[in-house]
Structure formats: C-alpha cells, structure tokens
Coordinates of C-alpha atoms in Angstrom, one line a residue:
G1 CA 101.0 150.2 124.6
D2 CA 100.0 151.8 121.5
P3 CA 96.6 153.0 121.8
A4 CA 96.4 154.5 118.1
V5 CA 97.2 150.8 116.7
T6 CA 94.3 149.3 114.6
V7 CA 93.0 146.1 115.7
L8 CA 90.9 144.1 113.6
V9 CA 89.6 140.5 114.5
A10 CA 88.4 138.4 112.6
G11 CA 85.5 135.7 113.8
A12 CA 83.7 136.2 117.2
G13 CA 83.9 132.7 118.7
L14 CA 85.3 132.9 122.3
A15 CA 88.9 133.0 121.3
G16 CA 88.0 136.3 119.1
L17 CA 86.1 137.9 121.7
S18 CA 88.2 137.1 124.7
A19 CA 90.9 139.0 122.7
A20 CA 88.5 141.8 121.9
L21 CA 87.7 142.0 125.5
S22 CA 91.2 142.5 126.5
L23 CA 91.9 145.2 123.6
G24 CA 88.5 147.8 124.5
R25 CA 88.0 150.0 122.0
R26 CA 90.5 149.6 119.9
A27 CA 89.4 146.3 118.6
R28 CA 86.8 145.7 115.7
V29 CA 85.3 142.5 115.8
F30 CA 83.7 140.9 112.6
E31 CA 81.6 137.7 112.5
R32 CA 80.7 136.1 109.4
E33 CA 77.6 134.5 110.4
A34 CA 74.2 136.1 111.7
R35 CA 74.8 135.2 115.3
V36 CA 78.4 135.2 117.3
G37 CA 79.8 132.3 119.0
G38 CA 81.5 130.3 116.1
T39 CA 80.9 126.6 117.1
C40 CA 79.5 127.6 120.9
R41 CA 75.7 127.8 119.5
T42 CA 72.4 127.0 120.3
E43 CA 69.0 126.0 119.0
I44 CA 65.8 126.5 120.8
A45 CA 63.1 124.3 119.4
G46 CA 60.0 125.0 121.3
R47 CA 61.0 123.6 124.9
F48 CA 64.0 121.7 123.7
T49 CA 67.3 123.5 124.1
V50 CA 69.6 121.9 121.7
D51 CA 73.6 123.1 121.5
H52 CA 75.2 122.7 117.9
A53 CA 77.7 120.4 119.6
G54 CA 78.3 119.1 122.9
H55 CA 79.9 122.0 125.0
Y56 CA 80.9 121.8 128.5
L57 CA 83.1 123.9 130.9
H58 CA 86.3 122.1 132.6
F59 CA 87.9 124.7 134.6
R60 CA 91.7 124.1 135.5
D61 CA 92.2 127.9 135.1
A62 CA 91.2 130.1 138.0
E63 CA 91.1 133.4 136.3
I64 CA 88.8 132.0 133.3
R65 CA 86.4 130.0 135.9
R66 CA 86.2 133.9 137.5
L67 CA 85.3 135.1 134.3
V68 CA 83.0 132.7 133.0
H69 CA 81.0 133.0 136.5
R70 CA 80.9 136.8 136.5
M71 CA 79.5 136.7 132.9
L72 CA 77.0 133.7 133.5
G73 CA 76.1 134.8 137.6
R74 CA 73.6 132.2 138.8
N75 CA 73.3 130.8 135.3
L76 CA 75.5 128.1 135.6
M77 CA 74.8 124.3 136.6
S78 CA 77.6 121.8 137.5
A79 CA 77.3 117.9 137.4
P80 CA 80.1 114.8 137.7
R81 CA 80.5 113.1 134.5
D82 CA 78.5 110.0 133.7
S83 CA 80.3 108.3 130.8
W84 CA 80.5 105.0 129.3
V85 CA 82.0 103.0 126.6
H86 CA 79.7 100.6 124.4
L87 CA 82.0 97.5 123.4
K88 CA 80.8 93.8 122.2
G89 CA 77.1 94.5 123.6
L90 CA 78.2 95.9 126.8
D91 CA 78.1 99.2 128.6
T92 CA 81.0 99.9 131.1
P93 CA 82.1 103.3 132.7
Y94 CA 84.6 105.2 130.9
P95 CA 87.6 105.3 130.9
F96 CA 87.6 101.8 129.6
Q97 CA 91.3 101.1 130.8
A98 CA 90.0 101.3 134.7
N99 CA 86.7 99.3 133.8
T100 CA 87.5 96.1 131.9
F101 CA 85.1 94.3 134.3
G102 CA 82.2 92.2 132.7
H103 CA 84.1 91.6 129.5
D104 CA 85.2 87.9 129.0
A105 CA 88.4 86.7 130.7
K106 CA 90.6 86.8 127.7
L107 CA 90.0 90.4 127.2
I108 CA 90.6 91.5 130.6
R109 CA 93.8 89.3 130.7
E110 CA 94.9 90.6 127.5
C111 CA 94.4 94.5 128.6
V112 CA 95.4 94.4 132.4
M113 CA 98.5 91.9 131.9
G114 CA 99.8 93.9 128.9
S115 CA 99.2 97.3 130.8
A116 CA 101.4 95.7 133.3
R117 CA 104.2 94.5 131.0
A118 CA 104.5 98.1 129.3
R119 CA 104.4 99.6 132.6
E120 CA 107.5 97.4 134.1
A121 CA 109.4 97.8 130.9
A122 CA 108.6 101.4 131.3
R123 CA 110.7 102.2 127.6
P124 CA 111.1 105.8 126.6
G125 CA 109.8 106.9 123.5
K126 CA 112.0 106.5 120.2
P127 CA 112.4 109.4 117.5
G128 CA 109.2 108.7 115.3
E129 CA 107.0 107.1 117.6
T130 CA 103.4 107.2 116.4
Y131 CA 100.3 107.6 118.4
E132 CA 99.9 103.9 118.0
D133 CA 103.6 103.2 119.0
W134 CA 102.9 105.8 122.0
I135 CA 99.7 103.7 123.0
R136 CA 101.3 100.3 123.1
R137 CA 104.2 101.9 124.7
T138 CA 102.2 103.5 127.3
W139 CA 98.8 101.2 127.9
G140 CA 100.0 97.7 126.2
P141 CA 98.4 95.7 123.1
G142 CA 95.2 94.8 124.6
F143 CA 93.9 98.2 125.5
L144 CA 95.5 99.5 122.0
R145 CA 93.6 96.4 120.0
H146 CA 90.2 96.6 121.8
F147 CA 89.4 100.1 122.1
M148 CA 92.0 102.6 121.6
K149 CA 92.6 101.7 118.0
P150 CA 89.4 101.2 116.8
F151 CA 87.7 104.3 118.4
N152 CA 90.6 106.6 117.1
E153 CA 90.8 105.2 113.7
K154 CA 86.8 105.4 113.7
Q155 CA 87.0 109.1 114.7
F156 CA 89.6 110.4 112.5
H157 CA 89.5 108.2 109.4
I158 CA 93.3 107.4 109.6
R159 CA 95.3 104.3 110.8
L160 CA 96.9 105.1 114.1
A161 CA 100.4 104.4 112.5
Q162 CA 100.1 107.5 110.7
L163 CA 99.5 109.8 113.5
L164 CA 101.8 111.2 116.2
P165 CA 101.0 111.0 119.8
L166 CA 99.7 114.3 119.9
Q167 CA 96.3 113.2 119.3
G168 CA 95.8 112.2 122.8
G169 CA 97.7 114.4 124.8
R170 CA 96.7 115.8 128.5
F171 CA 92.8 114.5 127.2
L172 CA 93.3 111.0 127.6
P173 CA 92.3 109.7 131.0
K174 CA 95.5 108.2 133.0
P175 CA 93.9 105.8 135.7
D176 CA 96.9 104.4 137.7
P177 CA 97.9 100.7 138.0
N178 CA 95.6 99.8 141.1
E179 CA 92.7 101.6 139.2
I180 CA 93.1 99.3 136.3
V181 CA 93.4 96.3 138.2
R182 CA 90.3 97.2 140.6
G183 CA 88.3 98.0 137.6
A184 CA 89.0 94.4 136.2
L185 CA 87.9 92.7 139.4
A186 CA 84.6 94.5 139.9
R187 CA 82.1 97.3 138.6
R188 CA 83.1 100.7 139.7
H189 CA 82.7 104.1 138.4
I190 CA 86.0 106.2 138.4
S191 CA 85.6 109.7 137.2
S192 CA 89.3 110.5 136.1
G193 CA 90.6 112.7 133.6
Y194 CA 90.2 116.3 132.4
N195 CA 86.4 116.5 132.4
A196 CA 85.5 114.8 135.4
M197 CA 83.1 117.6 136.7
L198 CA 80.9 119.6 133.9
E199 CA 79.5 123.2 134.2
H200 CA 77.1 124.5 131.7
P201 CA 74.4 127.2 131.3
R202 CA 71.3 126.4 133.2
H203 CA 69.4 128.0 130.6
G204 CA 69.5 129.2 127.0
G205 CA 72.4 126.7 126.5
I206 CA 76.3 127.5 125.6
E207 CA 75.5 130.2 123.3
V208 CA 74.6 132.5 126.1
L209 CA 78.2 132.3 127.1
P210 CA 79.5 134.1 123.9
L211 CA 76.3 136.5 123.9
A212 CA 77.4 137.9 127.4
F213 CA 80.9 138.4 126.2
A214 CA 79.5 140.1 123.5
R215 CA 77.7 142.3 125.6
A216 CA 80.7 143.1 127.4
L217 CA 82.8 144.5 124.8
A218 CA 83.2 148.2 124.1
R219 CA 82.3 148.2 120.6
S220 CA 79.6 145.9 119.0
V221 CA 80.4 143.1 116.8
K222 CA 79.9 143.6 113.0
T223 CA 78.0 140.3 112.2
G224 CA 77.0 138.8 108.6
S225 CA 80.7 139.8 107.5
P226 CA 82.9 137.4 106.6
L227 CA 86.6 138.0 105.9
R228 CA 87.0 137.5 102.1
R229 CA 90.6 138.8 101.4
I230 CA 94.0 139.8 103.4
H231 CA 96.3 141.8 101.6
W232 CA 98.9 141.4 103.7
R233 CA 102.0 143.6 102.1
S234 CA 99.6 146.7 102.8
R235 CA 97.8 145.5 105.8
V236 CA 94.5 145.8 104.4
A237 CA 91.6 143.2 105.2
E238 CA 88.8 142.9 103.2
F239 CA 85.3 142.0 104.8
A240 CA 81.9 141.8 103.2
G241 CA 79.7 144.9 103.9
A242 CA 82.3 146.6 105.6
G243 CA 84.5 147.0 102.5
P244 CA 88.6 147.4 102.9
Q245 CA 89.8 147.8 106.7
P246 CA 93.5 149.1 107.3
Y247 CA 95.1 147.3 110.2
G248 CA 98.2 147.5 112.5
V249 CA 97.3 143.8 113.8
L250 CA 94.8 141.3 112.4
V251 CA 93.6 138.5 115.3
S252 CA 92.0 135.5 113.4
S253 CA 90.1 132.5 114.7
L254 CA 89.2 131.2 111.5
P255 CA 90.4 127.6 110.5
L256 CA 94.3 127.9 109.8
P257 CA 93.4 126.6 106.4
E258 CA 90.9 129.0 105.6
L259 CA 92.9 131.8 107.0
L260 CA 95.7 131.2 104.4
G261 CA 93.4 130.8 101.5
R262 CA 92.3 134.7 102.2
L263 CA 96.0 135.7 101.5
D264 CA 96.2 137.8 98.3
P265 CA 98.9 136.8 97.4
L266 CA 99.4 133.4 98.5
P267 CA 103.0 132.6 98.7
P268 CA 104.0 129.1 97.7
A269 CA 105.3 128.0 101.3
M270 CA 102.0 128.9 102.7
A271 CA 100.0 127.4 100.0
R272 CA 102.2 124.2 100.7
A273 CA 101.5 124.6 104.3
R274 CA 97.8 124.5 103.9
S275 CA 97.1 121.7 101.6
S276 CA 99.3 119.8 104.5
L277 CA 97.0 120.6 107.0
R278 CA 94.3 118.0 107.4
S279 CA 91.0 117.8 109.6
V280 CA 88.1 115.6 110.0
G281 CA 84.4 117.1 109.8
V282 CA 81.8 116.1 112.2
L283 CA 77.7 115.7 111.6
C284 CA 76.1 116.6 115.0
L285 CA 72.7 114.5 114.5
H286 CA 69.9 115.6 117.2
Y287 CA 66.8 113.6 118.2
L288 CA 64.6 115.5 120.1
V289 CA 62.5 112.4 121.6
R290 CA 59.5 111.8 123.9
G291 CA 58.8 108.3 125.3
P292 CA 61.5 105.6 126.6
H293 CA 64.8 106.6 125.9
E294 CA 68.2 106.6 127.7
R295 CA 67.9 108.5 131.0
T296 CA 71.0 108.5 133.0
K297 CA 74.1 108.3 130.9
H298 CA 75.9 111.5 130.0
W299 CA 77.6 109.9 126.5
I300 CA 78.6 106.9 125.4
Y301 CA 82.0 106.2 123.4
V302 CA 81.1 103.8 120.4
P303 CA 84.3 102.1 118.9
E304 CA 82.7 99.3 116.7
R305 CA 82.2 99.8 113.0
R306 CA 78.9 98.9 112.7
F307 CA 77.4 101.9 114.2
S308 CA 77.8 105.3 112.2
F309 CA 78.4 107.4 115.3
F310 CA 82.0 107.5 117.1
R311 CA 79.7 108.9 120.5
V312 CA 76.2 109.6 121.5
G313 CA 75.2 112.1 124.3
F314 CA 72.0 112.7 126.5
P315 CA 72.4 116.7 126.6
A316 CA 68.9 116.6 128.8
N317 CA 70.5 114.2 131.1
I318 CA 73.3 116.6 132.4
N319 CA 70.9 119.5 132.0
H320 CA 67.1 118.4 133.0
A321 CA 66.1 122.2 131.9
D322 CA 67.1 121.4 128.4
A323 CA 64.1 119.0 127.6
P324 CA 60.2 119.3 129.0
P325 CA 59.1 116.4 131.3
G326 CA 59.2 113.1 129.8
A327 CA 61.5 114.3 127.1
G328 CA 64.9 113.9 126.0
I329 CA 67.7 115.1 123.6
I330 CA 70.0 111.9 121.8
S331 CA 73.1 113.5 119.9
A332 CA 74.8 111.1 117.5
E333 CA 78.2 112.4 116.6
M334 CA 79.4 110.9 113.1
S335 CA 82.8 112.0 111.5
Y336 CA 84.0 112.1 107.8
A337 CA 86.8 112.5 105.8
S338 CA 87.5 116.0 104.3
G339 CA 85.3 116.5 101.2
R340 CA 83.5 113.4 102.0
R341 CA 80.5 114.3 103.9
P342 CA 77.7 111.9 103.7
G343 CA 73.8 113.0 102.8
I344 CA 72.1 114.6 105.5
G345 CA 69.1 112.5 105.1
A346 CA 71.0 108.9 105.0
A347 CA 73.2 110.2 107.9
L348 CA 70.2 110.5 110.3
A349 CA 68.6 107.3 108.9
R350 CA 71.6 105.4 109.5
A351 CA 72.2 106.7 112.8
R352 CA 68.7 106.6 114.0
L353 CA 68.8 102.4 113.3
G354 CA 71.9 102.5 115.2
L355 CA 70.6 104.3 118.2
R356 CA 67.6 101.6 118.1
D357 CA 70.2 98.7 118.4
L358 CA 72.5 100.6 120.8
G359 CA 69.2 100.4 122.9
V360 CA 69.4 104.0 123.7
L361 CA 65.7 104.9 121.5
G362 CA 63.4 102.4 123.6
R363 CA 60.6 100.8 122.1
G364 CA 57.5 103.3 121.9
C365 CA 60.1 106.1 121.7
R366 CA 58.7 108.8 119.4
I367 CA 61.3 111.3 117.7
V368 CA 59.4 114.4 117.4
R369 CA 62.2 116.5 115.5
E370 CA 65.6 115.9 114.2
I371 CA 68.1 118.9 113.8
A372 CA 71.6 118.1 111.9
V373 CA 74.7 120.6 112.5
D374 CA 77.6 120.1 110.0
I375 CA 81.3 121.2 111.5
P376 CA 83.4 121.1 108.4
C377 CA 86.4 121.3 110.8
G378 CA 85.8 119.0 113.7
Y379 CA 88.9 117.7 114.9
V380 CA 92.3 118.4 113.4
V381 CA 94.4 115.7 112.5
F382 CA 98.1 115.4 114.0
D383 CA 99.8 113.6 111.3
R384 CA 103.7 113.5 110.5
A385 CA 103.2 116.7 108.3
Y386 CA 101.2 118.4 110.9
P387 CA 104.0 120.1 113.3
Q388 CA 106.3 121.4 110.4
A389 CA 103.1 123.1 108.4
R390 CA 101.3 124.3 111.6
G391 CA 104.7 125.9 113.0
A392 CA 105.5 127.4 109.3
A393 CA 102.1 128.9 108.9
L394 CA 101.6 130.3 112.1
R395 CA 105.3 131.7 112.3
W396 CA 104.9 133.3 108.6
L397 CA 101.5 135.0 109.6
A398 CA 102.8 136.6 113.1
A399 CA 105.9 138.0 111.3
R400 CA 103.3 139.9 109.4
N401 CA 101.4 140.9 112.4
I402 CA 98.6 138.6 111.7
L403 CA 97.8 136.7 115.2
S404 CA 95.9 133.3 114.5
I405 CA 94.5 131.6 117.5
G406 CA 91.4 129.6 119.2
R407 CA 91.4 125.8 118.7
Y408 CA 91.1 126.0 115.0
G409 CA 93.3 129.4 114.2
S410 CA 96.0 127.6 116.2
W411 CA 95.3 124.4 114.8
V412 CA 95.2 122.3 117.8
Y413 CA 92.7 120.3 120.1
G414 CA 91.8 122.4 122.8
G415 CA 88.3 122.9 124.6
M416 CA 86.4 126.5 125.5
E417 CA 88.6 127.0 128.5
D418 CA 91.7 127.0 126.2
A419 CA 90.0 129.7 123.6
M420 CA 89.5 132.0 126.4
R421 CA 92.7 131.9 127.7
E422 CA 94.5 132.4 124.3
G423 CA 91.9 135.1 123.4
L424 CA 92.9 137.1 126.9
D425 CA 96.6 136.6 126.4
T426 CA 96.7 137.5 122.8
G427 CA 94.3 140.7 123.7
R428 CA 96.8 141.7 126.5
L429 CA 99.9 141.2 124.1
V430 CA 98.6 143.6 121.5
A431 CA 97.5 145.7 124.2
A432 CA 101.1 146.0 125.5
Y433 CA 103.3 146.0 122.3
G434 CA 100.6 147.3 119.4
E435 CA 102.3 146.6 116.1
R436 CA 105.4 144.8 117.3
A437 CA 103.0 142.5 118.9
G438 CA 103.6 140.0 116.3
A439 CA 107.3 139.8 116.8
R440 CA 106.8 138.7 120.7
F441 CA 103.7 136.3 119.3
R442 CA 104.8 132.8 121.1
V443 CA 103.9 129.8 118.6
E444 CA 104.4 126.6 120.6
D445 CA 106.1 123.5 118.8
L446 CA 103.9 120.6 119.0
R447 CA 106.2 117.6 118.3

C-alpha cells in the first residue's frame, strides 16, 4: 500500500465509518450533520428511545457480527421477528405467501393454485422481464394481485411493469410449496427470510453503533462539514468549514445523484446519469403513546391504499427498554414520490386516523408526543434506466479515484451489515493499492 496517499471520506454513516476504520490515520472523515450516523440516528425523548427509522441487525457475515459485538459488547439484545400483514380487515403472519389461512376461499384458491401452476410451469425468465413478470412467473397471479402488486406500487409510487426484478432480490422471503399449502390450511407463524432474527442495541438506540465506530477511529470526524464541490480534474474537494482538501482517493457515501451534483464541472454524461437515478422518500412518523395500544406485534405491512402508510412498527415491543412501563412507540412509514412530500402536519394527522382504523391505537390511548423524520432518499427505484445509469456513474467516478459506497452511494437496497461490509472492503482496497484503488474498484452489474 501507499501510506502517503491522502484519503478523504465524505459521510459518517456506517459505510464511511467502516472504510475509515480500515484505513487508520490516513483517512479524514467529514460529515455534514452535527452527529455521525447517517440514517442510523436516535432521539431520546424523556424515557423514550426513538430510532429515526427501523434499524435492526441481521447477520450473515461472521466478520461483521464479530465487529459489531466487539463494538457494543453486552449492549445487544436479540428477538425472533414477529411481523404481520393487514389485508381485507384481517391480520395474518408475514410472509403472506405462507399465511393465507383465514381469508376467503376464493383468495386462498387463487393464491395457492396459482403458485402451484407457476411452479409446475417453471418458465425461465425472458429478456426484458419486469418485476411484475417475475412475481407472476415465480408466485402466480394470485399472490401478485392480492398482495405484492398493491404493496409494491404503494411503496414505490410506480407500476410494477416499469420495475426490474431487482426490486425484490434476496430480501423477499421464499417459503417452499409445503409451507404455502400448510399456511393455507391452518394458522401458522413461519419466520422465514433474511430478517427472521433481529439484533438491536439494548440501550441508547441504533445511534450507539456509529458512535462506537467513531470512537474507534484513529482521527476524529469533522462534523458540520458538508461536501460542497469536487474539482475532479485537480483532485480537490471542498467541505464547508474546512476549505479545499486535496485527495488521492475520495470515498463517498452520499446518495449517488447528490454526489454527481457536486462534480465541478459536471460532464454531460454524468448529468444524464444523475437525471435517470430515481428514488422515493419516506416519512417516518413516530407516536409516543400511553394507554391501550398494540403490545405484541413487531411490525405490520399494510398494502391497502386507504391507509397512508405502507408499514407500521412497534419498536418498544421488540426492545422493551425503548419505552417506559405501560407506554409504547408506534412508527408509521409513509413513502412519497420525489419532490412530492406531503406537509408534516397533514401526514401526522392522516396517519393518526389510519392507526385508529387499523386498531393499533386503542380507545383511550393517549399520544404524548409525535416525532416526524424525513428521509428524502428512502428507497432506490429499480426502473429500466437504473442499470445503465448506475453502472456508468460508478465506473466514471472510480476511474477518477472517487469511490461511491454504501446503500445510497452504491445506489442499491441493502442493510446495515451490507454497508459495513462494503466500507471495510473499500478501506482495505485503498490501504492496499493507494491511488491505484480506483482501477481495482469492482462495480457489480445489476440487471
């Protein structure tokens, strides 16, 4: 490696902090907010601990699991996931594919028989297959019509026929045929999928994880210092409050379109890529409550349009330390198309009515405080323009030693473990190859 290479890290979320951890003293980290963490942030409101969004750890990677456990020590709890689907006035366990029992016979027949026929046909995917095609081919028309199509179109504000199969990926549970049949004949609670077991800090909320990373760094993070401009030809980055900073390698976890907007000059090809990268925003509406409310479920998926939110969670049902005795937290997630965020007051009021209608806010339940968190770049939209625009942008940047990483920097859908893995790997790449790292930075083609 080249110990003299200057490495700047823009963004102190888990990806940027993990990269800096790998790089030691050669990395200088800049964060635009007053606190580290990115979206892994927590608010302490009296005796309530409220994460900005639902952040739970699901480990597949042994090294990341060891690292997190070393960082947090005994301050970790675990619980099996208890998630549900609310459809047609009925709550059934998630995933819906394995839990249709209780619905009317016609719905069950459509879903189960349609799934069996799709499996028997075993048709291969065709070039240009959409997410809607993939679901119909994999699960049949029943599951597509009753749950997957309404839920995804509500969450992403786009027709499934305009999305690529990437929108599901490894995060969609895949119950086997026997589970589908058994789940239609009797109420069963099958915990399948990538997040069947949850881990979370016992005290302090998810923000204690990035704080632990920041404390472990060789150099402190410069907060309140957003990236303003990248003079990529001369390899100089400008940060507010820090002035021009020459770099050999720039590692960024900013949302990819935002990073492209910092390029000076902005090449026409990158301007086109930037305009093609789409996402939806998410309002996380947290209601701190006392009195009768949902006390056992962890979260509920809500596909029906009459509810403004696509999911509602109950963090203190997972970690009882997050709320005082007799109290709870209800977190409704409402997505919106880019540039069309509803007013906060109106969003809170509409979701409040929906929570009453859903039955999770009981009669006599008192809301003691409301906290609204806006995540303007909540979920990447995997439309037809996505693969080419993303690949072109990441490769162009890497060729100029700008490595864009993390959920939003890589412009993917991923969890905290993925962000930490990519950060560590990128830091090690830069440590090993210095200014030659860009030439070795691997951009995975997602099609």
